[in-house]
PDB file of C-alpha atoms in Angstrom:
ATOM      1  CA  MET A  26     -23.271   3.437   7.738  1.00  0.00           C
ATOM      2  CA  GLU A  27     -25.681   1.930   5.284  1.00  0.00           C
ATOM      3  CA  THR A  28     -25.834  -1.833   5.487  1.00  0.00           C
ATOM      4  CA  ASN A  29     -24.332  -2.501   2.035  1.00  0.00           C
ATOM      5  CA  TYR A  30     -21.417  -0.102   2.661  1.00  0.00           C
ATOM      6  CA  ARG A  31     -20.859  -1.645   6.067  1.00  0.00           C
ATOM      7  CA  ILE A  32     -20.674  -5.142   4.574  1.00  0.00           C
ATOM      8  CA  ALA A  33     -18.232  -3.983   1.915  1.00  0.00           C
ATOM      9  CA  TYR A  34     -16.129  -2.111   4.479  1.00  0.00           C
ATOM     10  CA  ASP A  35     -15.902  -5.174   6.747  1.00  0.00           C
ATOM     11  CA  LYS A  36     -15.056  -7.432   3.782  1.00  0.00           C
ATOM     12  CA  GLY A  37     -12.333  -4.959   2.752  1.00  0.00           C
ATOM     13  CA  TRP A  38     -10.628  -5.423   6.059  1.00  0.00           C
ATOM     14  CA  GLN A  39     -11.001  -9.219   5.894  1.00  0.00           C
ATOM     15  CA  ASP A  40      -9.484  -9.299   2.398  1.00  0.00           C
ATOM     16  CA  LEU A  41      -6.656  -6.984   3.428  1.00  0.00           C
ATOM     17  CA  LYS A  42      -5.712  -9.082   6.446  1.00  0.00           C
ATOM     18  CA  LYS A  43      -5.348 -12.147   4.256  1.00  0.00           C
ATOM     19  CA  LYS A  44      -2.550 -10.429   2.302  1.00  0.00           C
ATOM     20  CA  VAL A  45       1.119 -10.328   3.049  1.00  0.00           C
ATOM     21  CA  PRO A  46       1.987  -6.642   3.719  1.00  0.00           C
ATOM     22  CA  GLU A  47       5.361  -6.858   2.016  1.00  0.00           C
ATOM     23  CA  GLU A  48       3.739  -8.114  -1.096  1.00  0.00           C
ATOM     24  CA  ILE A  49       1.280  -5.215  -1.100  1.00  0.00           C
ATOM     25  CA  VAL A  50       4.151  -2.689  -0.720  1.00  0.00           C
ATOM     26  CA  SER A  51       5.923  -4.311  -3.707  1.00  0.00           C
ATOM     27  CA  ARG A  52       2.858  -3.709  -5.865  1.00  0.00           C
ATOM     28  CA  ARG A  53       1.479  -0.436  -4.585  1.00  0.00           C
ATOM     29  CA  SER A  54       2.954   2.967  -3.828  1.00  0.00           C
ATOM     30  CA  VAL A  55       2.365   2.649  -0.090  1.00  0.00           C
ATOM     31  CA  SER A  56       4.469   2.148   3.025  1.00  0.00           C
ATOM     32  CA  TYR A  57       3.992  -0.253   5.864  1.00  0.00           C
ATOM     33  CA  CYS A  58       5.241  -0.166   9.510  1.00  0.00           C
ATOM     34  CA  SER A  59       5.406  -3.708  10.911  1.00  0.00           C
ATOM     35  CA  SER A  60       5.848  -2.523  14.496  1.00  0.00           C
ATOM     36  CA  ASN A  61       2.389  -1.024  14.655  1.00  0.00           C
ATOM     37  CA  ARG A  62       0.863  -2.820  11.648  1.00  0.00           C
ATOM     38  CA  GLN A  63      -0.075   0.365   9.812  1.00  0.00           C
ATOM     39  CA  PHE A  64      -0.086   1.222   6.152  1.00  0.00           C
ATOM     40  CA  THR A  65       0.348   4.820   4.881  1.00  0.00           C
ATOM     41  CA  VAL A  66      -1.617   5.317   1.668  1.00  0.00           C
ATOM     42  CA  PRO A  67      -1.766   8.423  -0.632  1.00  0.00           C
ATOM     43  CA  PHE A  68      -5.296   9.126  -1.831  1.00  0.00           C
ATOM     44  CA  PHE A  69      -5.860  12.225  -3.968  1.00  0.00           C
ATOM     45  CA  ASN A  70      -4.069  15.043  -2.174  1.00  0.00           C
ATOM     46  CA  SER A  71      -3.811  13.457   1.326  1.00  0.00           C
ATOM     47  CA  GLU A  72      -2.236  10.504   3.085  1.00  0.00           C
ATOM     48  CA  TYR A  73      -4.272   8.079   5.166  1.00  0.00           C
ATOM     49  CA  ILE A  74      -3.178   5.730   7.964  1.00  0.00           C
ATOM     50  CA  LEU A  75      -4.738   2.248   7.959  1.00  0.00           C
ATOM     51  CA  ASP A  76      -4.382   0.584  11.324  1.00  0.00           C
ATOM     52  CA  CYS A  77      -4.742  -3.142  10.827  1.00  0.00           C
ATOM     53  CA  ASP A  78      -5.124  -3.998  14.508  1.00  0.00           C
ATOM     54  CA  ASN A  79      -7.905  -1.493  15.219  1.00  0.00           C
ATOM     55  CA  GLU A  80      -9.329  -1.533  11.673  1.00  0.00           C
ATOM     56  CA  THR A  81      -9.360   2.239  11.419  1.00  0.00           C
ATOM     57  CA  ILE A  82      -8.610   4.662   8.602  1.00  0.00           C
ATOM     58  CA  THR A  83      -7.616   8.242   9.443  1.00  0.00           C
ATOM     59  CA  ARG A  84      -6.108  11.184   7.579  1.00  0.00           C
ATOM     60  CA  LYS A  85      -2.476  11.584   8.571  1.00  0.00           C
ATOM     61  CA  THR A  86      -2.609  15.384   9.021  1.00  0.00           C
ATOM     62  CA  ASP A  87      -5.572  15.624  11.297  1.00  0.00           C
ATOM     63  CA  GLY A  88      -7.010  12.267  12.099  1.00  0.00           C
ATOM     64  CA  GLN A  89     -10.198  12.849  10.098  1.00  0.00           C
ATOM     65  CA  ILE A  90     -12.097   9.669   9.218  1.00  0.00           C
ATOM     66  CA  PRO A  91     -12.779   9.561   5.408  1.00  0.00           C
ATOM     67  CA  GLU A  92     -16.210   8.951   3.929  1.00  0.00           C
ATOM     68  CA  ILE A  93     -17.207   5.288   3.894  1.00  0.00           C
ATOM     69  CA  ILE A  94     -17.049   5.060   0.113  1.00  0.00           C
ATOM     70  CA  ALA A  95     -13.425   6.359   0.156  1.00  0.00           C
ATOM     71  CA  SER A  96     -12.495   3.899   2.872  1.00  0.00           C
ATOM     72  CA  ILE A  97     -13.854   0.992   0.834  1.00  0.00           C
ATOM     73  CA  ILE A  98     -11.916   2.181  -2.255  1.00  0.00           C
ATOM     74  CA  VAL A  99      -8.689   2.432  -0.233  1.00  0.00           C
ATOM     75  CA  LEU A 100      -9.108  -1.029   1.188  1.00  0.00           C
ATOM     76  CA  ASN A 101      -9.799  -2.450  -2.243  1.00  0.00           C
ATOM     77  CA  TYR A 102      -6.747  -0.670  -3.631  1.00  0.00           C
ATOM     78  CA  LEU A 103      -4.568  -2.580  -1.158  1.00  0.00           C
ATOM     79  CA  SER A 104      -6.164  -5.947  -1.308  1.00  0.00           C
ATOM     80  CA  PHE A 105      -6.840  -6.196  -5.049  1.00  0.00           C
ATOM     81  CA  SER A 106      -3.176  -6.837  -5.655  1.00  0.00           C
ATOM     82  CA  ASP A 107      -2.950  -7.645  -9.337  1.00  0.00           C
ATOM     83  CA  THR A 108      -0.105  -6.046 -11.256  1.00  0.00           C
ATOM     84  CA  SER A 109      -1.114  -3.963 -14.240  1.00  0.00           C
ATOM     85  CA  PRO A 110       0.263  -4.373 -17.815  1.00  0.00           C
ATOM     86  CA  LYS A 111       1.290  -1.357 -19.838  1.00  0.00           C
ATOM     87  CA  LEU A 112      -1.516  -0.529 -22.238  1.00  0.00           C
ATOM     88  CA  ASP A 113      -1.498   1.704 -25.293  1.00  0.00           C
ATOM     89  CA  ASN A 114      -4.699   3.753 -24.926  1.00  0.00           C
ATOM     90  CA  PRO A 115      -4.196   6.877 -22.808  1.00  0.00           C
ATOM     91  CA  TRP A 116      -7.820   7.054 -21.521  1.00  0.00           C
ATOM     92  CA  VAL A 117     -10.956   5.000 -21.557  1.00  0.00           C
ATOM     93  CA  SER A 118     -14.478   5.663 -20.402  1.00  0.00           C
ATOM     94  CA  LEU A 119     -16.266   3.324 -18.028  1.00  0.00           C
ATOM     95  CA  LYS A 120     -18.182   1.858 -20.983  1.00  0.00           C
ATOM     96  CA  GLU A 121     -14.873   0.491 -22.362  1.00  0.00           C
ATOM     97  CA  ILE A 122     -13.696  -1.183 -19.160  1.00  0.00           C
ATOM     98  CA  PRO A 123     -14.299  -4.956 -19.132  1.00  0.00           C
ATOM     99  CA  ASN A 124     -16.141  -6.915 -16.462  1.00  0.00           C
ATOM    100  CA  GLY A 125     -19.260  -4.749 -16.333  1.00  0.00           C
ATOM    101  CA  GLY A 126     -18.302  -1.221 -17.242  1.00  0.00           C
ATOM    102  CA  ALA A 127     -20.974  -0.876 -19.988  1.00  0.00           C
ATOM    103  CA  LEU A 128     -23.573  -2.502 -17.776  1.00  0.00           C
ATOM    104  CA  PHE A 129     -23.031  -0.105 -14.906  1.00  0.00           C
ATOM    105  CA  TYR A 130     -22.662   2.973 -17.100  1.00  0.00           C
ATOM    106  CA  PRO A 131     -26.284   4.305 -16.972  1.00  0.00           C
ATOM    107  CA  ALA A 132     -26.190   4.438 -13.190  1.00  0.00           C
ATOM    108  CA  PHE A 133     -22.705   5.878 -13.241  1.00  0.00           C
ATOM    109  CA  ARG A 134     -23.773   8.620 -15.634  1.00  0.00           C
ATOM    110  CA  LYS A 135     -26.693   9.565 -13.332  1.00  0.00           C
ATOM    111  CA  ASN A 136     -24.586   9.592 -10.138  1.00  0.00           C
ATOM    112  CA  ALA A 137     -21.236  11.000 -11.431  1.00  0.00           C
ATOM    113  CA  VAL A 138     -21.442  12.507 -14.861  1.00  0.00           C
ATOM    114  CA  GLU A 139     -24.708  14.269 -14.433  1.00  0.00           C
ATOM    115  CA  VAL A 140     -23.468  15.709 -11.133  1.00  0.00           C
ATOM    116  CA  LEU A 141     -20.487  17.219 -12.939  1.00  0.00           C
ATOM    117  CA  ILE A 142     -22.720  18.635 -15.693  1.00  0.00           C
ATOM    118  CA  ARG A 143     -25.048  20.274 -13.221  1.00  0.00           C
ATOM    119  CA  THR A 144     -22.111  21.693 -11.269  1.00  0.00           C
ATOM    120  CA  PHE A 145     -19.773  22.857 -13.936  1.00  0.00           C
ATOM    121  CA  GLY A 146     -21.765  22.838 -17.252  1.00  0.00           C
ATOM    122  CA  ASN A 147     -22.214  26.632 -17.213  1.00  0.00           C
ATOM    123  CA  GLN A 148     -18.847  27.355 -15.588  1.00  0.00           C
ATOM    124  CA  PRO A 149     -16.298  24.755 -16.785  1.00  0.00           C
ATOM    125  CA  GLN A 150     -13.346  26.896 -15.701  1.00  0.00           C
ATOM    126  CA  ALA A 151     -14.572  26.580 -12.049  1.00  0.00           C
ATOM    127  CA  LEU A 152     -13.590  22.886 -12.369  1.00  0.00           C
ATOM    128  CA  LEU A 153      -9.907  23.977 -12.424  1.00  0.00           C
ATOM    129  CA  THR A 154     -10.315  25.952  -9.197  1.00  0.00           C
ATOM    130  CA  CYS A 155     -12.015  23.165  -7.355  1.00  0.00           C
ATOM    131  CA  ALA A 156      -9.683  20.520  -8.714  1.00  0.00           C
ATOM    132  CA  ALA A 157      -6.611  22.184  -7.209  1.00  0.00           C
ATOM    133  CA  ALA A 158      -7.783  21.197  -3.702  1.00  0.00           C
ATOM    134  CA  LEU A 159      -7.577  17.599  -4.724  1.00  0.00           C
ATOM    135  CA  GLY A 160      -4.225  17.867  -6.445  1.00  0.00           C
ATOM    136  CA  GLY A 161      -5.663  18.021  -9.969  1.00  0.00           C
ATOM    137  CA  GLN A 162      -3.646  19.315 -12.846  1.00  0.00           C
ATOM    138  CA  PRO A 163      -5.145  21.067 -15.945  1.00  0.00           C
ATOM    139  CA  ALA A 164      -5.293  19.081 -19.149  1.00  0.00           C
ATOM    140  CA  SER A 165      -6.053  20.033 -22.756  1.00  0.00           C
ATOM    141  CA  LEU A 166      -9.315  18.247 -23.422  1.00  0.00           C
ATOM    142  CA  GLY A 167     -12.799  19.786 -23.883  1.00  0.00           C
ATOM    143  CA  SER A 168     -13.650  23.264 -22.508  1.00  0.00           C
ATOM    144  CA  ALA A 169     -11.893  22.379 -19.306  1.00  0.00           C
ATOM    145  CA  SER A 170     -10.247  19.169 -18.095  1.00  0.00           C
ATOM    146  CA  VAL A 171      -8.202  18.033 -15.132  1.00  0.00           C
ATOM    147  CA  VAL A 172      -6.104  15.007 -14.440  1.00  0.00           C
ATOM    148  CA  PHE A 173      -6.176  13.618 -10.860  1.00  0.00           C
ATOM    149  CA  HIS A 174      -4.194  10.907  -9.194  1.00  0.00           C
ATOM    150  CA  ALA A 175      -6.584   9.014  -6.943  1.00  0.00           C
ATOM    151  CA  PHE A 176      -3.603   6.815  -6.109  1.00  0.00           C
ATOM    152  CA  PRO A 177      -0.102   7.184  -7.604  1.00  0.00           C
ATOM    153  CA  GLU A 178      -0.793   4.319 -10.142  1.00  0.00           C
ATOM    154  CA  ILE A 179      -4.359   5.424 -10.851  1.00  0.00           C
ATOM    155  CA  PRO A 180      -4.809   8.613 -12.856  1.00  0.00           C
ATOM    156  CA  MET A 181      -8.245   9.751 -13.947  1.00  0.00           C
ATOM    157  CA  CYS A 182      -9.396  12.676 -16.014  1.00  0.00           C
ATOM    158  CA  VAL A 183     -12.587  14.828 -15.757  1.00  0.00           C
ATOM    159  CA  VAL A 184     -13.526  16.571 -18.966  1.00  0.00           C
ATOM    160  CA  MET A 185     -16.182  19.276 -19.333  1.00  0.00           C
ATOM    161  CA  TRP A 186     -17.763  20.702 -22.446  1.00  0.00           C
ATOM    162  CA  GLU A 187     -19.531  23.991 -22.025  1.00  0.00           C
ATOM    163  CA  GLY A 188     -23.106  24.275 -23.228  1.00  0.00           C
ATOM    164  CA  ASP A 189     -24.933  27.010 -25.050  1.00  0.00           C
ATOM    165  CA  GLU A 190     -28.421  27.700 -26.323  1.00  0.00           C
ATOM    166  CA  GLU A 191     -28.192  25.000 -28.947  1.00  0.00           C
ATOM    167  CA  VAL A 192     -25.962  22.341 -27.423  1.00  0.00           C
ATOM    168  CA  ARG A 193     -26.349  20.905 -23.873  1.00  0.00           C
ATOM    169  CA  ALA A 194     -23.275  20.844 -21.648  1.00  0.00           C
ATOM    170  CA  ASN A 195     -21.588  17.502 -21.325  1.00  0.00           C
ATOM    171  CA  ALA A 196     -18.907  15.804 -19.237  1.00  0.00           C
ATOM    172  CA  THR A 197     -17.052  12.540 -18.954  1.00  0.00           C
ATOM    173  CA  VAL A 198     -14.846  10.734 -16.499  1.00  0.00           C
ATOM    174  CA  LEU A 199     -11.956   8.936 -18.074  1.00  0.00           C
ATOM    175  CA  TYR A 200      -9.674   6.270 -16.559  1.00  0.00           C
ATOM    176  CA  ASP A 201      -6.298   4.884 -17.382  1.00  0.00           C
ATOM    177  CA  PRO A 202      -7.079   1.497 -18.939  1.00  0.00           C
ATOM    178  CA  SER A 203      -4.868  -0.281 -16.397  1.00  0.00           C
ATOM    179  CA  ILE A 204      -7.453   0.487 -13.701  1.00  0.00           C
ATOM    180  CA  ALA A 205      -9.246  -2.739 -14.569  1.00  0.00           C
ATOM    181  CA  PHE A 206      -6.282  -4.565 -13.063  1.00  0.00           C
ATOM    182  CA  LEU A 207      -6.024  -2.317  -9.985  1.00  0.00           C
ATOM    183  CA  LEU A 208      -9.535  -2.047  -8.642  1.00  0.00           C
ATOM    184  CA  HIS A 209     -12.726  -4.087  -8.661  1.00  0.00           C
ATOM    185  CA  ILE A 210     -15.332  -2.629 -11.027  1.00  0.00           C
ATOM    186  CA  GLU A 211     -17.552  -1.548  -8.069  1.00  0.00           C
ATOM    187  CA  SER A 212     -14.588   0.424  -6.619  1.00  0.00           C
ATOM    188  CA  LEU A 213     -13.656   2.180  -9.807  1.00  0.00           C
ATOM    189  CA  ILE A 214     -17.310   3.237 -10.251  1.00  0.00           C
ATOM    190  CA  GLY A 215     -17.333   4.417  -6.631  1.00  0.00           C
ATOM    191  CA  LEU A 216     -14.139   6.307  -7.305  1.00  0.00           C
ATOM    192  CA  GLY A 217     -15.774   8.319 -10.097  1.00  0.00           C
ATOM    193  CA  MET A 218     -18.849   9.040  -7.931  1.00  0.00           C
ATOM    194  CA  TYR A 219     -16.654  10.035  -4.981  1.00  0.00           C
ATOM    195  CA  LEU A 220     -14.633  12.469  -7.161  1.00  0.00           C
ATOM    196  CA  ALA A 221     -17.785  14.078  -8.581  1.00  0.00           C
ATOM    197  CA  ALA A 222     -19.334  14.514  -5.157  1.00  0.00           C
ATOM    198  CA  LYS A 223     -16.092  16.067  -3.820  1.00  0.00           C
ATOM    199  CA  LEU A 224     -15.877  18.503  -6.699  1.00  0.00           C
ATOM    200  CA  LYS A 225     -19.553  19.435  -6.234  1.00  0.00           C
ATOM    201  CA  GLN A 226     -18.847  20.079  -2.538  1.00  0.00           C
ATOM    202  CA  LEU A 227     -15.853  22.261  -3.350  1.00  0.00           C
ATOM    203  CA  ALA A 228     -17.879  24.214  -5.938  1.00  0.00           C
ATOM    204  CA  SER A 229     -20.567  24.999  -3.396  1.00  0.00           C
ATOM    205  CA  SER A 230     -17.999  27.049  -1.429  1.00  0.00           C
ATOM    206  CA  LEU A 231     -16.896  29.252  -4.381  1.00  0.00           C
TER     207      LEU A 231
END
């Protein structure tokens, strides 16, 4: 693990262990077994087991350990226990999210949006095929778009616009505005980057 990721991962466990499990369950769509101190957390199209005694995260179906960035996001999802208000806007871009969204957007565009453009700009319909493996559902925006549920309370939408000889292909990652109350800004940025990387990986096998 890279040092910064390792620090964030360890802090995620420290933050989680300070929380009362029953309070987390009341705010998040997860389950908790007190006898073995394990959370079960849905993340995209899978469920993950978080063992608080051993500080491990594994996929329920096969025991696979998720990528470090995914592990950090899952830990933050549990420990960042604010409740979210109901907001009117259906979708917002990272630039519209308070507490640093606009500041971080240039790096986010480079590491998430541009990855999507390079992968699907000339074949936007391939996004729909790849998205299915992550539980994505087609939407009606752009040339092709998909809504994912990273967590049950956290939908996000990837939109592609196909390019041609005159107009360059484009893409965006949109969030439900309540995400600002559900994840730290670093984790919601990491979530977009993680999703872009997973879709690129799935596209490579088409």
